[in-house]
CSV table of C-alpha atoms in Angstrom, one decimal:
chain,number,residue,atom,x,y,z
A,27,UNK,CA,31.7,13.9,4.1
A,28,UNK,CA,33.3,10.7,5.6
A,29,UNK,CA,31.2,10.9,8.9
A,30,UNK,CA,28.3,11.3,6.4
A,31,UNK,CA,28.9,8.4,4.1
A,32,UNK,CA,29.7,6.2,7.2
A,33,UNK,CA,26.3,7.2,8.9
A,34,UNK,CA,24.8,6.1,5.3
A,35,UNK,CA,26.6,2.8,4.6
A,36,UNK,CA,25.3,2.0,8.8
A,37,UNK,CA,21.5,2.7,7.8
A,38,UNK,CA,21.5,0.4,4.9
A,39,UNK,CA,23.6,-2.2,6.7
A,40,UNK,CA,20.7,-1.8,9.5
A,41,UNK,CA,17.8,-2.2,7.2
A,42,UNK,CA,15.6,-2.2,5.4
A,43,UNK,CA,16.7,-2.6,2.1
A,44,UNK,CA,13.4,-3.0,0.6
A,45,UNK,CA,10.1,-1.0,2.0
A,46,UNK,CA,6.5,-1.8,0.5
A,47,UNK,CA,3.5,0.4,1.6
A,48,UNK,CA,0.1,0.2,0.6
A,49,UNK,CA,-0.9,3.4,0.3
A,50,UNK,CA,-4.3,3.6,2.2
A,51,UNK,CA,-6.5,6.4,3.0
A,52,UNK,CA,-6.9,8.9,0.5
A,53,UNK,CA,-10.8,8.8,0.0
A,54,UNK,CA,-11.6,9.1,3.7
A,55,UNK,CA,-8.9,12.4,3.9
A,56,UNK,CA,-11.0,13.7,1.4
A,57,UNK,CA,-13.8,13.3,2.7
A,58,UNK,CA,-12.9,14.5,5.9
A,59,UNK,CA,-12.5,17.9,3.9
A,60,UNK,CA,-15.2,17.9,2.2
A,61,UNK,CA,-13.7,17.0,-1.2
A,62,UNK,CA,-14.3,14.8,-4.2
A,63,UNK,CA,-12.4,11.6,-3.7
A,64,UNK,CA,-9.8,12.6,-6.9
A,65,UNK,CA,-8.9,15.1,-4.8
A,66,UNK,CA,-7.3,12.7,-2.2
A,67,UNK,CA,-6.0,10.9,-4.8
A,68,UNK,CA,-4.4,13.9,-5.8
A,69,UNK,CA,-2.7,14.9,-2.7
A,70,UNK,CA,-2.0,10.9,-2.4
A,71,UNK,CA,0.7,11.5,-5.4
A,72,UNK,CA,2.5,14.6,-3.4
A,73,UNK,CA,2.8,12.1,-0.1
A,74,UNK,CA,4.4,9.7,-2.7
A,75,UNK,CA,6.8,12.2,-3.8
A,76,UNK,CA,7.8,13.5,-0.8
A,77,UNK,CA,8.2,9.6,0.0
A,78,UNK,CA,10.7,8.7,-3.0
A,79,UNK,CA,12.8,11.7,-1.8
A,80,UNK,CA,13.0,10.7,1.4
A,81,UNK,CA,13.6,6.9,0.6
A,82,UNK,CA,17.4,6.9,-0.2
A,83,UNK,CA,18.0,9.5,3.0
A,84,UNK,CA,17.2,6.6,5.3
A,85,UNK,CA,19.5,4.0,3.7
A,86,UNK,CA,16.1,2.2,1.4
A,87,UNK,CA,17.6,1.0,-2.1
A,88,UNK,CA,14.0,-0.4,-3.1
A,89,UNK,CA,10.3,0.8,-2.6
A,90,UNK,CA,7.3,-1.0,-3.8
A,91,UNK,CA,3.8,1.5,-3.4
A,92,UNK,CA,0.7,-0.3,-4.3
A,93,UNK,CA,-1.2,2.5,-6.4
A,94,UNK,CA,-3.7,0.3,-8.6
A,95,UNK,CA,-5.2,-3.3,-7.8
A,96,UNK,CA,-7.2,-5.6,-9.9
A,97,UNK,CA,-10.0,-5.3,-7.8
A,98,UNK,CA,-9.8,-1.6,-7.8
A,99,UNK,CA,-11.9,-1.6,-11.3
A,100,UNK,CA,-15.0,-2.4,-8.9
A,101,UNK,CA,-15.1,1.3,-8.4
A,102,UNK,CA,-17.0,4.0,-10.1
A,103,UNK,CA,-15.9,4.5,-13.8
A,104,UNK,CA,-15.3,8.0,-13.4
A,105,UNK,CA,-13.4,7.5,-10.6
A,106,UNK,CA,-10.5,4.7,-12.4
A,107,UNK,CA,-11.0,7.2,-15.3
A,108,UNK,CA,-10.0,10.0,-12.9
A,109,UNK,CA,-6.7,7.9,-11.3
A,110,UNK,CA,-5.1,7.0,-14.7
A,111,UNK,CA,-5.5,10.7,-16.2
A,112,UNK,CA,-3.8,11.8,-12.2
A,113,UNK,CA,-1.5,9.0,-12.6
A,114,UNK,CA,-0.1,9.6,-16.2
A,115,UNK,CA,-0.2,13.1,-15.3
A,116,UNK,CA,1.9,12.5,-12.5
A,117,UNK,CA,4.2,9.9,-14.5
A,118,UNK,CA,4.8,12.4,-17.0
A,119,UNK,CA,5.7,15.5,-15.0
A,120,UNK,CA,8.1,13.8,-13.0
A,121,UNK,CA,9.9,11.2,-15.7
A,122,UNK,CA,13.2,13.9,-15.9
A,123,UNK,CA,13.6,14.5,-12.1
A,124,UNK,CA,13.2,11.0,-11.1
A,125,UNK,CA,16.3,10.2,-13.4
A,126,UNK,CA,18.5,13.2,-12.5
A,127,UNK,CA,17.6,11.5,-8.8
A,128,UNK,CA,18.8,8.5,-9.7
A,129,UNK,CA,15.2,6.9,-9.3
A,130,UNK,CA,14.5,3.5,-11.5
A,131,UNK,CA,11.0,3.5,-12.1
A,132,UNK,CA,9.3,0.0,-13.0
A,133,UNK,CA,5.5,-0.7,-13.1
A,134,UNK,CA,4.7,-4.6,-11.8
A,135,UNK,CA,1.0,-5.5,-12.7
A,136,UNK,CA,-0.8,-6.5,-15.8
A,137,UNK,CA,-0.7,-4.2,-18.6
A,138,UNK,CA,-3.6,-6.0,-20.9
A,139,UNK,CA,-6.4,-3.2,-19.9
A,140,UNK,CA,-4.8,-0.4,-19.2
A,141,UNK,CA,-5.7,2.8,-20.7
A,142,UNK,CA,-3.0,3.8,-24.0
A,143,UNK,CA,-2.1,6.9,-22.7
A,144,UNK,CA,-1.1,5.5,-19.3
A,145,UNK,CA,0.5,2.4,-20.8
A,146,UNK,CA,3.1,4.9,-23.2
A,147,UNK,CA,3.9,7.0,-20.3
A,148,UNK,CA,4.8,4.1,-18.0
A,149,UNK,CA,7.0,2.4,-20.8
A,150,UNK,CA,8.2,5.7,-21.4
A,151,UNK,CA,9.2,6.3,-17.7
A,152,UNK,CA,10.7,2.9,-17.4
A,153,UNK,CA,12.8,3.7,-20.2
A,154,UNK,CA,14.3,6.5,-19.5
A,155,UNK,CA,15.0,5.4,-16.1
A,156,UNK,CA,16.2,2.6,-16.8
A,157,UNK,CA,19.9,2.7,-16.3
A,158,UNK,CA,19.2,4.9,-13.0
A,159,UNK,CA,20.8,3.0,-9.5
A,160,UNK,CA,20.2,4.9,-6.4
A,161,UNK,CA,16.8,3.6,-5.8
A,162,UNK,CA,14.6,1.5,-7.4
A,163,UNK,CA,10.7,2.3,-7.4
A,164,UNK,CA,8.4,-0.5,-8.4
A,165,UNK,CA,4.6,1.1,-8.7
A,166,UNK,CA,2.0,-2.1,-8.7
A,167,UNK,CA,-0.7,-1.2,-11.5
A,168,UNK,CA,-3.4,-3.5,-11.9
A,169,UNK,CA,-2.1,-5.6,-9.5
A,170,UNK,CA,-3.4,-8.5,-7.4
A,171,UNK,CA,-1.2,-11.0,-5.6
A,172,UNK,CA,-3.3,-13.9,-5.8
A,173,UNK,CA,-3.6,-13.5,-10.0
A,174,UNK,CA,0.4,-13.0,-9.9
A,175,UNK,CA,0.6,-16.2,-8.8
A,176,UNK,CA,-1.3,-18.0,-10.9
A,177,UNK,CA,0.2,-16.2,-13.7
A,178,UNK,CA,3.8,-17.7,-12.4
A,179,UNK,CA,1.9,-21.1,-12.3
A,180,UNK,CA,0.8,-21.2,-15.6
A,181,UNK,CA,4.1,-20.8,-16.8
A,182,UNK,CA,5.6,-23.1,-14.8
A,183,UNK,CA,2.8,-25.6,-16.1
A,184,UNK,CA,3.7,-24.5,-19.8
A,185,UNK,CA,7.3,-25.5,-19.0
A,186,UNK,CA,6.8,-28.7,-17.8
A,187,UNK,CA,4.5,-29.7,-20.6
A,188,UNK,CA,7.1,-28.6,-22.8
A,189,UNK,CA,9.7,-31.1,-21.0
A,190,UNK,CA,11.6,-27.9,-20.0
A,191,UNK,CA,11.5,-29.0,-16.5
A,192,UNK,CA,10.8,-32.1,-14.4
A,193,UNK,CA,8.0,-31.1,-11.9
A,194,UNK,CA,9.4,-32.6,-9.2
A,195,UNK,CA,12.5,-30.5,-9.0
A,196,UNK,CA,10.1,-27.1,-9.4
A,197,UNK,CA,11.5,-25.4,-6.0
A,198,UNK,CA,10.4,-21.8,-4.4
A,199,UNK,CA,13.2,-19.9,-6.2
A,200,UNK,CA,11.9,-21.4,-9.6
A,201,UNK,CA,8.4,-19.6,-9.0
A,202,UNK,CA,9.8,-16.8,-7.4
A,203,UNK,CA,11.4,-16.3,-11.3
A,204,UNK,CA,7.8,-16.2,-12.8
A,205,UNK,CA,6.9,-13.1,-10.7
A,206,UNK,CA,6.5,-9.7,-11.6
A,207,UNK,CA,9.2,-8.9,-8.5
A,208,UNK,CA,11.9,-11.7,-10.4
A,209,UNK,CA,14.7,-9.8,-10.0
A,210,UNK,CA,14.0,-7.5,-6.9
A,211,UNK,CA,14.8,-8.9,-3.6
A,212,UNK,CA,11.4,-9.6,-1.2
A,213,UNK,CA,10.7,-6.7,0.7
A,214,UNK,CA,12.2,-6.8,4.7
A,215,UNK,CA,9.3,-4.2,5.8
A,216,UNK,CA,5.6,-3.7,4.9
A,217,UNK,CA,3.8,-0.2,5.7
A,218,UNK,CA,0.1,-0.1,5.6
A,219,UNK,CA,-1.3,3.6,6.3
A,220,UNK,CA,-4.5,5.2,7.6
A,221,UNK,CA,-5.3,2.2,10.4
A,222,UNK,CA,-5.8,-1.0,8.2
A,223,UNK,CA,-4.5,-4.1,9.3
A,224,UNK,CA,-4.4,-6.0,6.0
A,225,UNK,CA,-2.8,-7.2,3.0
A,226,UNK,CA,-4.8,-6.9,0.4
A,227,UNK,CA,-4.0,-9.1,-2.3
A,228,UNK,CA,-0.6,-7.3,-2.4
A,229,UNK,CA,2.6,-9.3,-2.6
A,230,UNK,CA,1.7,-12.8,-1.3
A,231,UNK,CA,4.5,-14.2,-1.9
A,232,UNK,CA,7.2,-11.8,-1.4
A,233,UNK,CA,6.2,-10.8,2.1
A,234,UNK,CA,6.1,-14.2,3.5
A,235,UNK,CA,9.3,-12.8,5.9
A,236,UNK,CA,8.1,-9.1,5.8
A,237,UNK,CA,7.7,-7.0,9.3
A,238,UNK,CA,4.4,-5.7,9.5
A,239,UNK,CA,4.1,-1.8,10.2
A,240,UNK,CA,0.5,-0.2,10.2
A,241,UNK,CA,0.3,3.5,10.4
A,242,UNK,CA,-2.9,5.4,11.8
A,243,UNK,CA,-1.7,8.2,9.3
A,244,UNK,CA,-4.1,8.7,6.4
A,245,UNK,CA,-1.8,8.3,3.1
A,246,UNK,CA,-2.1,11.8,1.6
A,247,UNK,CA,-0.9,13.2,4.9
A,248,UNK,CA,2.4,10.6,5.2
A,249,UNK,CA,5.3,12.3,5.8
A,250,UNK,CA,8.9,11.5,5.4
A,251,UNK,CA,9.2,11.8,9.4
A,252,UNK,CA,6.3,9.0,9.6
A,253,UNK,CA,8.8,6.9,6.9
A,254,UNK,CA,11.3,7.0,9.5
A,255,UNK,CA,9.3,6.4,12.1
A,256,UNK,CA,8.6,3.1,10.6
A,257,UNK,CA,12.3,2.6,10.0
A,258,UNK,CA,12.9,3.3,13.5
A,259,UNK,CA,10.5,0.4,14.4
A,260,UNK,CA,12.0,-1.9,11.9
A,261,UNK,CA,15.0,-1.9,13.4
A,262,UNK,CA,14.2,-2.9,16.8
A,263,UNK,CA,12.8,-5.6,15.7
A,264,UNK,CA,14.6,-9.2,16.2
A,265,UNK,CA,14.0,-10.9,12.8
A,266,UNK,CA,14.9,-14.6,12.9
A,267,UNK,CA,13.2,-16.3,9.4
A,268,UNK,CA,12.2,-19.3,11.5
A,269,UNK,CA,15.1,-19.8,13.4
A,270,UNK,CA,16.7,-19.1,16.8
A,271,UNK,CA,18.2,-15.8,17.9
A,272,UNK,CA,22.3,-16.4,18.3
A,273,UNK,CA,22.7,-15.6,21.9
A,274,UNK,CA,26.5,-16.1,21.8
């Protein structure tokens, strides 16, 4: 058990702490099979279990997925119809084993639009998960990056008009308070699956520092062994934030 919880405590002194993946890929595996796009959406929400599980095994105390963005409404109607009924579905059936796992479940996004079923099973979820510590999921709903930050803007603006604060002392860390992500730390590793080499309006801000991993893997066919595959690369990588490597 020692040997165990030594081997633990050197993967999350190795990194990363934080993993966000844009989850990529689930129309095209469907089509590949000769399937309604729901149903890659579908077997999108069994890679993400598998993923969760898999998370704290490799020493990752937060994971950000990116499941819904604000230009995501742009497709079909029965299709964003389809993903809310999968996702509250999915929300609801797996509310009581996330918490006896120890998962904190929060949902960072808009919520104005969102369908009323899906908005009481998130806030449900994030309830009763709330006091839960061994790893914290954050599941970006109606998300965009760029909107984020002019959300954060605006209420930086409201401040100041208010005399709350002088504008010119307004520093990184007070905008970084306005974000959805205010009290997560920014994630050290991005994953982008099925081949795409983009961001995608996902996290601006917080991945100004991020490593960049990009998966040929189509999402619903992710596996935990890919996850660590990606750790694996992380942490061969020499990350200096600007400055110089200490040579000694």
């Amino acid at each position: 058990m020692a040997q165990l919880n030594d081997n633990l405590e050197n993967r999350a002194e190795s990194g990363p702490r934080h993993v966000a993946i844009i989850m990529d890929g689930n129309g095209r595996w469907a089509r590949a099979r000769g399937l309604p796009r729901l149903m890659g959406h579908r077997a999108g929400m069994e890679a993400v279990r598998r993923v969760v599980r898999a998370a704290p095994t490799l020493g990752i105390a937060y994971l950000t997925v990116f499941a819904f963005s604000t230009e995501n409404w742009r497709r079909p109607r029965l299709e964003v119809e389809g993903l809310f009924a999968l996702l509250a579905e999915y929300v609801e059936r797996e509310t009581r084993e996330l918490k006896a796992e120890g998962v904190r479940v929060r949902f960072l996004g808009e919520r104005e639009g969102l369908p009323a079923t899906a908005k009481q099973v998130i806030e449900r979820c994030e309830a009763v998960t709330s006091r839960c510590t061994r790893l914290n999921l954050s599941i970006a709903l109606n998300y965009g990056g760029r909107s984020e930050l002019v959300r954060a803007v605006r209420a930086l603006a409201r401040r100041a008009a208010a005399g709350e604060v002088n504008p010119e002392d307004i520093g990184p860390e007070d905008l970084a308070a306005q974000l959805y992500t205010a009290d997560l730390p920014d994630p050290d590793l991005l994953i982008r699956t099925s081949g795409e080499r983009r961001l995608s309006n996902f996290l601006l801000w917080q991945l100004a520092y991020a490593e960049l991993y990009f998966s040929p893997v189509l999402w619903p066919d992710f596996t935990p062994q890919d996850l660590a595959a990606a750790v694996a690369d992380f942490r061969q990588r020499d990350r200096r934030f600007g400055g110089i490597k200490n040579e000694g």
